[in-house]
Tab-separated table of C-alpha atoms and ligand atoms in Angstrom:
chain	number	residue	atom	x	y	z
A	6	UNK	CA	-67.062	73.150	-94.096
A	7	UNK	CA	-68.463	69.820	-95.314
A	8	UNK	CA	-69.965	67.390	-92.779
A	9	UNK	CA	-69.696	63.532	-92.664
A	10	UNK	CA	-72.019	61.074	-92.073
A	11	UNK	CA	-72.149	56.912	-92.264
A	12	UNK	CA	-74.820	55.762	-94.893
A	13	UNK	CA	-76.072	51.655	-94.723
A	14	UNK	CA	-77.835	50.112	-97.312
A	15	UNK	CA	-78.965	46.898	-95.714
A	16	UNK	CA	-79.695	44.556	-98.322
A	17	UNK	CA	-80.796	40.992	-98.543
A	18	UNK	CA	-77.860	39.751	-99.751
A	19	UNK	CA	-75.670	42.495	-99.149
A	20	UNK	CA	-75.086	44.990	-96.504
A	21	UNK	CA	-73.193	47.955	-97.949
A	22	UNK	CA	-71.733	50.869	-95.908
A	23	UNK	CA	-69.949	53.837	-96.507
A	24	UNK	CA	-68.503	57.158	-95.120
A	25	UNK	CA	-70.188	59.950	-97.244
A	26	UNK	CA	-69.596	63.961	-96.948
A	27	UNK	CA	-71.964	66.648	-97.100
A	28	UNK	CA	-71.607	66.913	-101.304
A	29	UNK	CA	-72.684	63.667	-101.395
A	30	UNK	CA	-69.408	62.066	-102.072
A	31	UNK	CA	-68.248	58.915	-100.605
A	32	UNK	CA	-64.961	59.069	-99.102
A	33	UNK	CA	-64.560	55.334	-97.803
A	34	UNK	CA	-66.673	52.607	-98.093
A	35	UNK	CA	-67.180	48.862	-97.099
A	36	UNK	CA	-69.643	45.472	-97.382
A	37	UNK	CA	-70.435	42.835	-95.690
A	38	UNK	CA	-72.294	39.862	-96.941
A	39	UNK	CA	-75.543	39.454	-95.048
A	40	UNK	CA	-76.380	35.829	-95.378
A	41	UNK	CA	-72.914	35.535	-93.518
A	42	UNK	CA	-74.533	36.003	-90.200
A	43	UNK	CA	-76.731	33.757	-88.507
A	44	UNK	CA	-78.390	35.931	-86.154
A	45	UNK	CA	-79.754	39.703	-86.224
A	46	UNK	CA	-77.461	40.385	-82.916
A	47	UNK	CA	-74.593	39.344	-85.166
A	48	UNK	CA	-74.892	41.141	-88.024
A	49	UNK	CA	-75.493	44.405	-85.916
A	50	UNK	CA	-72.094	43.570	-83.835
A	51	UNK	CA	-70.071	43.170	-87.543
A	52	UNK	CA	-72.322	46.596	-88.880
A	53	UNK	CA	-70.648	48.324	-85.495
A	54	UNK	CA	-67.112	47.308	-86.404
A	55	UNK	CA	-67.427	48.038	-89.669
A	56	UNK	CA	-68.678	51.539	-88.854
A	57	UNK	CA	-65.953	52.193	-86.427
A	58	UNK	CA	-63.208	51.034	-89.109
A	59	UNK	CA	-64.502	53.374	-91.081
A	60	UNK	CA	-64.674	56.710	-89.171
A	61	UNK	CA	-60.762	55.306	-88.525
A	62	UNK	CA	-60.087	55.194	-91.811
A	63	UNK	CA	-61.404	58.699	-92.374
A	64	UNK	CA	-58.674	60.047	-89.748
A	65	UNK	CA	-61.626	60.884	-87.897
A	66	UNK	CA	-63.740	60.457	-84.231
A	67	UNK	CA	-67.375	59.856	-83.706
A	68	UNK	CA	-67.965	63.236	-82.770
A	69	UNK	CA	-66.946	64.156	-85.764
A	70	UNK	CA	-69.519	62.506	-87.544
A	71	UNK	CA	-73.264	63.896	-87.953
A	72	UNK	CA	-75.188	60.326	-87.810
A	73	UNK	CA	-75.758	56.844	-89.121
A	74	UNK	CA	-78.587	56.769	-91.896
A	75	UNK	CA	-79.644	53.174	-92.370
A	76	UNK	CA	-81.991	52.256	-95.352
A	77	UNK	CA	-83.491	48.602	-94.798
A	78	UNK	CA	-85.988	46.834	-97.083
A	79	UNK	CA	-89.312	46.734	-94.992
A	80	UNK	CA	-91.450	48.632	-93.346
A	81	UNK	CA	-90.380	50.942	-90.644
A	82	UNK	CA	-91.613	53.315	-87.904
A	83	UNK	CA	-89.097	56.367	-88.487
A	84	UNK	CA	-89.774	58.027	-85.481
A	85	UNK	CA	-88.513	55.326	-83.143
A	86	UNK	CA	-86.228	53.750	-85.435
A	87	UNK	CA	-88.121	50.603	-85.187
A	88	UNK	CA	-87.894	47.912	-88.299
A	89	UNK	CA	-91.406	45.783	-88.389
A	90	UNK	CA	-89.814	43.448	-90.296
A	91	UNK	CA	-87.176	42.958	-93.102
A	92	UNK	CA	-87.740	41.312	-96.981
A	93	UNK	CA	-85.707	38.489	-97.243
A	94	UNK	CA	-83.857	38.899	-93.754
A	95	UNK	CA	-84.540	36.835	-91.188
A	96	UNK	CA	-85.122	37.205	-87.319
A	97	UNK	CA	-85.845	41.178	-87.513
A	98	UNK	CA	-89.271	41.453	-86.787
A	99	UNK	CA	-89.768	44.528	-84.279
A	100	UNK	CA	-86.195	45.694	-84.020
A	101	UNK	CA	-85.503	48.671	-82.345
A	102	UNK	CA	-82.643	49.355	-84.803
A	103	UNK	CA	-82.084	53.194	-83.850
A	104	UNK	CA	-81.887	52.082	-80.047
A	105	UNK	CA	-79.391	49.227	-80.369
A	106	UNK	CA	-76.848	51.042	-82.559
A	107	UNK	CA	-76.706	54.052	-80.834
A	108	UNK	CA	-76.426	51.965	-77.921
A	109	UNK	CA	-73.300	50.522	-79.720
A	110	UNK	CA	-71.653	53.821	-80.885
A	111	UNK	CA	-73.019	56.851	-78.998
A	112	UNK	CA	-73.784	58.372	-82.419
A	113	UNK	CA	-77.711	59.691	-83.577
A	114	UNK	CA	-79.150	56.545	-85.560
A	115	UNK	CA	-82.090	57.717	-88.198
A	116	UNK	CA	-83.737	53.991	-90.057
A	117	UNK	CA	-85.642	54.293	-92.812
A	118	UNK	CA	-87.264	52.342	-96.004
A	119	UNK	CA	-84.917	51.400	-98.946
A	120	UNK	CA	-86.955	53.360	-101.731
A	121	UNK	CA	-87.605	56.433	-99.384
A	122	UNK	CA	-83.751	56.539	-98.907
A	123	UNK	CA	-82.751	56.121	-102.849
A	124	UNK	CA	-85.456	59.082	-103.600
A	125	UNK	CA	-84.101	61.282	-101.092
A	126	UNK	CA	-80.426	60.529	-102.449
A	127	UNK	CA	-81.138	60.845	-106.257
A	128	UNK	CA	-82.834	64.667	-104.889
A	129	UNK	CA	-80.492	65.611	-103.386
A	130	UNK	CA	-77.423	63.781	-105.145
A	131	UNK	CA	-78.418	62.293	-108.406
A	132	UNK	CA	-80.563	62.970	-110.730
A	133	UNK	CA	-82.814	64.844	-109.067
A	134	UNK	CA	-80.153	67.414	-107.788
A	135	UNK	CA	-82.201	70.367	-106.369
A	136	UNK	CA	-85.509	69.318	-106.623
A	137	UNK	CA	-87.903	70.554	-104.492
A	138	UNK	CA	-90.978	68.498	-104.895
A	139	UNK	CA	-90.132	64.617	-106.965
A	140	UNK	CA	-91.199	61.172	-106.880
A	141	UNK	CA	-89.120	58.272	-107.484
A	142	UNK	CA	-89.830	55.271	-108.303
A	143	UNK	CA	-87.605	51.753	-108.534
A	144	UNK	CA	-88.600	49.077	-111.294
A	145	UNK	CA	-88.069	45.295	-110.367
A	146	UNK	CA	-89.125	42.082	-108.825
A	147	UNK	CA	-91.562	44.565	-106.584
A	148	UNK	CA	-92.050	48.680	-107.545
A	149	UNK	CA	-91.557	50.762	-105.102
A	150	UNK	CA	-91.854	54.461	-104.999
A	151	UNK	CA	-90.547	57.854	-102.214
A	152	UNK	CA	-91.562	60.854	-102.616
A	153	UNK	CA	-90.099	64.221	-101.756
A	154	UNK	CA	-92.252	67.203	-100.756
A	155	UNK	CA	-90.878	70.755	-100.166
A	156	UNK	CA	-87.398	68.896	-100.230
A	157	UNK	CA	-88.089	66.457	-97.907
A	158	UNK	CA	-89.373	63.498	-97.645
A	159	UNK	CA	-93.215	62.614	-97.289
A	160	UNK	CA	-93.786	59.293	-95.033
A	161	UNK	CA	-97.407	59.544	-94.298
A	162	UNK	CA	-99.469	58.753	-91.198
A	163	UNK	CA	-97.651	55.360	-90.556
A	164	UNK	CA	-94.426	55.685	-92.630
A	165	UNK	CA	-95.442	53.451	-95.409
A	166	UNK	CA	-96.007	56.525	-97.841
A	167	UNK	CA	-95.085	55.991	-101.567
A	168	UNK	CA	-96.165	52.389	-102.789
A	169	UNK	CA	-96.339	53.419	-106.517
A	170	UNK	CA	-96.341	49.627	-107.279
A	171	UNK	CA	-99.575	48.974	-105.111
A	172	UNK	CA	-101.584	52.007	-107.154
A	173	UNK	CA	-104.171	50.097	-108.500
A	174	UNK	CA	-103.976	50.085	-112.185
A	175	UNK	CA	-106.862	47.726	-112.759
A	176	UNK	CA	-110.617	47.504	-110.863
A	177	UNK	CA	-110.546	43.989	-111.249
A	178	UNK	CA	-107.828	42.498	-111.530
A	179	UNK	CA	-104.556	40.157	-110.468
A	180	UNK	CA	-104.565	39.478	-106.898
A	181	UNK	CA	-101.541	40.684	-105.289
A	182	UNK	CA	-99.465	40.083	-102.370
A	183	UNK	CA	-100.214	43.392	-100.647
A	184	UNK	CA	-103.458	42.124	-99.959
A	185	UNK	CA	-104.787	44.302	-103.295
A	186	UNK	CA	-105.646	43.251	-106.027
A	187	UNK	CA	-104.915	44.950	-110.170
A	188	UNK	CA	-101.929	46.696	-108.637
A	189	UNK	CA	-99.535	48.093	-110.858
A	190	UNK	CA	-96.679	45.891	-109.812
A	191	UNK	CA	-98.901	42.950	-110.782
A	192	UNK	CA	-98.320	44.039	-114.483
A	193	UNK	CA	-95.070	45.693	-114.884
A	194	UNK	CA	-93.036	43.540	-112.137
A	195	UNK	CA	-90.261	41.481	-113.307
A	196	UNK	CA	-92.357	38.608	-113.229
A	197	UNK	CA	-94.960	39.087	-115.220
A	198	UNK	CA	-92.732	40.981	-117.462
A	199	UNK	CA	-90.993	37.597	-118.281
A	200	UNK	CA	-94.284	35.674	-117.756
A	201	UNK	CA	-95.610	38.127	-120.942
A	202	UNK	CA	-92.442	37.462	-122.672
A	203	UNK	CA	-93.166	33.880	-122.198
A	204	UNK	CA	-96.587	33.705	-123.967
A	205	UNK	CA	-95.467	35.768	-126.504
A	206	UNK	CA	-92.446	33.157	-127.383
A	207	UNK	CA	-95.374	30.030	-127.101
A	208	UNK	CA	-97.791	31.689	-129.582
A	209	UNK	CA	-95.296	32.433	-132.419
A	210	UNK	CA	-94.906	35.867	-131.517
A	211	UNK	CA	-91.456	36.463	-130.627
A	212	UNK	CA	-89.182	34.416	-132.882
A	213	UNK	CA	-85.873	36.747	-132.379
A	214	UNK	CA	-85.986	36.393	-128.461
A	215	UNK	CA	-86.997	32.660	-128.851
A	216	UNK	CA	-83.884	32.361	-130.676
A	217	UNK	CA	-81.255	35.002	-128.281
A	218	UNK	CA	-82.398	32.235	-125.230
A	219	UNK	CA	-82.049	29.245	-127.588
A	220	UNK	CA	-85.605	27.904	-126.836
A	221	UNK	CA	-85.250	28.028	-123.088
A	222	UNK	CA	-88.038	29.664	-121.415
A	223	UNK	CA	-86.622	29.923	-117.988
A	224	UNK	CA	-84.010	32.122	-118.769
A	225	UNK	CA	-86.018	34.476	-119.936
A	226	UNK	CA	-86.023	38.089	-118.311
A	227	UNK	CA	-86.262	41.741	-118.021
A	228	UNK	CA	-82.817	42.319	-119.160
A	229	UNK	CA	-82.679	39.363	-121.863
A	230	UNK	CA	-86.161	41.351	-123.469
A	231	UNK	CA	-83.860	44.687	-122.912
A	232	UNK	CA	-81.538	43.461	-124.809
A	233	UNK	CA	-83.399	42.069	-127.730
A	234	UNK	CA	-85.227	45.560	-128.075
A	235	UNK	CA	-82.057	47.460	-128.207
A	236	UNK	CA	-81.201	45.016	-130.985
A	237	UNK	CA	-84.658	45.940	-132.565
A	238	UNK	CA	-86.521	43.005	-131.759
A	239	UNK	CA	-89.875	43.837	-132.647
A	240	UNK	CA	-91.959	41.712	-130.274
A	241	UNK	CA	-89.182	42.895	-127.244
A	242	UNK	CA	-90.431	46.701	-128.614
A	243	UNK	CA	-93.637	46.203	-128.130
A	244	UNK	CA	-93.896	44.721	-124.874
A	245	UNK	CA	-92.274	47.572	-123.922
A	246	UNK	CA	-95.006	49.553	-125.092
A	247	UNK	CA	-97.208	48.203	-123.132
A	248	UNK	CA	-95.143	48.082	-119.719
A	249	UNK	CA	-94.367	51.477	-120.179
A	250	UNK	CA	-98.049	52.412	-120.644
A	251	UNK	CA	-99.054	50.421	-117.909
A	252	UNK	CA	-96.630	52.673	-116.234
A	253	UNK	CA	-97.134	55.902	-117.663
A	254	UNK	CA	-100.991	55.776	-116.834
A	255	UNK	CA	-100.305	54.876	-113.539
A	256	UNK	CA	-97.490	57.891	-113.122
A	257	UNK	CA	-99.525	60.894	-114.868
A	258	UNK	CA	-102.215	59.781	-111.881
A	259	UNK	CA	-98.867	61.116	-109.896
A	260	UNK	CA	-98.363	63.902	-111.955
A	261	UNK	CA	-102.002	65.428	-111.157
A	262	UNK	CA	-102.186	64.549	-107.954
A	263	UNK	CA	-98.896	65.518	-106.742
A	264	UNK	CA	-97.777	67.947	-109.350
A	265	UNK	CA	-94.237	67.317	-109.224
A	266	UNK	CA	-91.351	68.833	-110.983
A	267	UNK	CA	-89.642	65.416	-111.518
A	268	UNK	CA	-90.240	61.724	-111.876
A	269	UNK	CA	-86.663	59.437	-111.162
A	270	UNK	CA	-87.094	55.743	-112.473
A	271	UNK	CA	-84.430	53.566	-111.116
A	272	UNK	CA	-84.005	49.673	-110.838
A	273	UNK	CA	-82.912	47.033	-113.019
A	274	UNK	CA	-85.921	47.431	-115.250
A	275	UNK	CA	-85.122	50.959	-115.843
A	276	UNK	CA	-82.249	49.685	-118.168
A	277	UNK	CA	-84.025	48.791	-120.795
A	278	UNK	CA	-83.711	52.800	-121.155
A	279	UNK	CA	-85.496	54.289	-124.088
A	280	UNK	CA	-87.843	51.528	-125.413
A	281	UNK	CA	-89.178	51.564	-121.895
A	282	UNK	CA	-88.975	55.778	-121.494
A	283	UNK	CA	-90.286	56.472	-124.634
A	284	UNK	CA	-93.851	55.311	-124.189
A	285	UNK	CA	-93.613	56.423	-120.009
A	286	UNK	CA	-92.908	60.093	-121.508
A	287	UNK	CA	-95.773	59.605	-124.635
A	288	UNK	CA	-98.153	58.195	-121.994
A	289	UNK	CA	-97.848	60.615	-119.240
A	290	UNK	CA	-98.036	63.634	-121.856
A	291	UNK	CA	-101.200	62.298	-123.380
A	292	UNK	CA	-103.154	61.605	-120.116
A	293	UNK	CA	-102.051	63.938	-117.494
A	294	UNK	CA	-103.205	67.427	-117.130
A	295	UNK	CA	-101.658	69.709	-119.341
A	296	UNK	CA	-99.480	72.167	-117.795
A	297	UNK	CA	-98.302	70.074	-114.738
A	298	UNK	CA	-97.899	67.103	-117.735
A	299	UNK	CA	-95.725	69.354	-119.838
A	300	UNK	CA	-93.750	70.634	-117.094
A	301	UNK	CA	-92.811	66.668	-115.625
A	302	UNK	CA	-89.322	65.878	-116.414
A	303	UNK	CA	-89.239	62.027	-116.837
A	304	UNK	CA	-85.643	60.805	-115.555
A	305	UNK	CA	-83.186	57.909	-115.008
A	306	UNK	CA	-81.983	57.696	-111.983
A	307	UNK	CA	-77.971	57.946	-111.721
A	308	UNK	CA	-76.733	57.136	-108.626
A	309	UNK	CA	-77.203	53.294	-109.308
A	310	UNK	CA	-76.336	51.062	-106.569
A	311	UNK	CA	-74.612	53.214	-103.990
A	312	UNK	CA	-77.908	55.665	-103.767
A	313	UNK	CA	-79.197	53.388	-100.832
A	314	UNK	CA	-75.521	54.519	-98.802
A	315	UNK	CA	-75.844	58.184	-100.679
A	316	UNK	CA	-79.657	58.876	-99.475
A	317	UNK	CA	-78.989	57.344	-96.127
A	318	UNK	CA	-76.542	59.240	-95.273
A	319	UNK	CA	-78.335	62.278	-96.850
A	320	UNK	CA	-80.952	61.703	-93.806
A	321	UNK	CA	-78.446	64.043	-91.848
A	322	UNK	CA	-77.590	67.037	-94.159
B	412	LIG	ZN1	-100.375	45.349	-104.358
């Protein structure tokens, strides 16, 4: 018989929920917008309502329903449910998120971090459907990374477990906001993949994009040099080269460390597709060890942006 469970992705602007069975299917689903609410009490009454609408909606009682998985971008402590702190979300430092829902609706809560949920979702859902042993990582404005171990999920000694993007790819290099410094979000992020874009446009070097933004640097982006490359831009082509490199090096580290049967890229970035896969694949083959190298499948991920509700509510099958 399948089993139901709610899955929340809460987002910074968005918080997305949804009713989702044991296949990984969702049945019913629902959003609020988060900058709606002015306080964190708020937002968790309207997250309550919306989750009892929904097991209504279903034709169905709480005790029907296995849990509430909630993803959340920040760091968490899984065992208590407890949110340190939220990107881009005010007023949740130290939230005992797991308490005050359950409080709420007398259901189990389980809270964990955004990427950690979308990995275990594309396992068990997407892409990754099966996989015992993957990593996952998400491409944009920051890289983030879960990985899955034995079919679960691997969280580490204080839950923070999986920062591809803060793998240094550099000794020396750009400082970054972690507190690091030549991390590999510091050259593949979305900034600094426009910022490249940029000085390739000032030094003559990329007339065709120059041309696609007529001239104006600020709107250049990740998806405008996507574009341009699927067009056959040449200078768009090879700064995906390099990005993809940059990552590739940095994932075939993965590959002989962790020997896994499958690597999931997800994200915005990861729609620039095969300009950007191409030299992941190439790189990974040419510097990771040979047999777990060969053996790496190098996927997109597919469950685009309901894997946050998918994976969260995959915390309880
Ligand atoms: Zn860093």
């Amino acid at each position: 018989m399948t089993k139901n469970a709610i899955g929340i992705d809460l987002g910074g602007t968005y918080t997305k929920l949804a009713l989702v069975d044991s296949k990984g299917k969702i049945k019913h689903r629902s959003r609020l917008s988060t900058t709606d609410y002015d306080s964190r009490d708020s937002l968790l009454e309207a997250i309550a309502c919306e989750i009892r609408a929904l097991i209504q909606k279903a034709g169905l009682t709480p005790g029907n329903i296995e849990g509430i998985g909630i993803g959340v971008p920040g760091l968490v402590d899984f065992n208590r449910g407890l949110v340190y702190g939220l990107t881009n979300v005010r007023g949740w430092k130290n939230t005992p998120l797991k308490l005050l829902l359950e409080r709420k609706l007398k259901i189990p809560v389980l809270v964990d971090n955004d990427v950690n949920i979308m990995a275990l979702g594309e396992c068990k859902f997407g892409a990754g459907r099966g996989a015992r042993n993957a990593v996952c990582i998400t491409l944009g404005t920051g890289v983030g990374g879960g990985i899955i171990i034995d079919g679960s999920l691997y969280r580490g000694a204080t839950f923070s477990a999986g920062e591809v993007g803060h793998m240094p790819l550099k000794e020396d290099g750009l400082a970054c906001n972690c507190g690091g410094y030549g991390c590999l979000e510091r050259y593949v992020g979305n900034r600094h993949i426009a910022s490249e874009m940029k000085s390739a446009i000032r030094a003559g070097r990329a007339p065709g994009v120059k041309a696609m933004v007529k001239g104006d640097l600020s709107s250049v982006t990740p998806e405008i040099v996507s574009k341009a490359a699927r067009k056959g831009d040449k200078a768009a082509i090879a700064l995906w080269e390099k990005i993809g490199g940059r990552i590739g090096t940095t994932l075939s580290g993965i590959v002989n460390l962790l020997n896994p049967e499958m690597i999931i890229i997800g994200g915005g970035v990861a729609d620039a597709g095969e300009p950007l896969f191409r030299p992941v694949r190439r790189t990974v083959k040419r510097r990771s060890m040979r047999i777990p190298g060969r053996a790496v499948k190098i996927l997109k991920a597919k469950l685009g942006n309901d894997a946050g509700m998918i994976g969260a509510a995959a915390l309880f099958f």
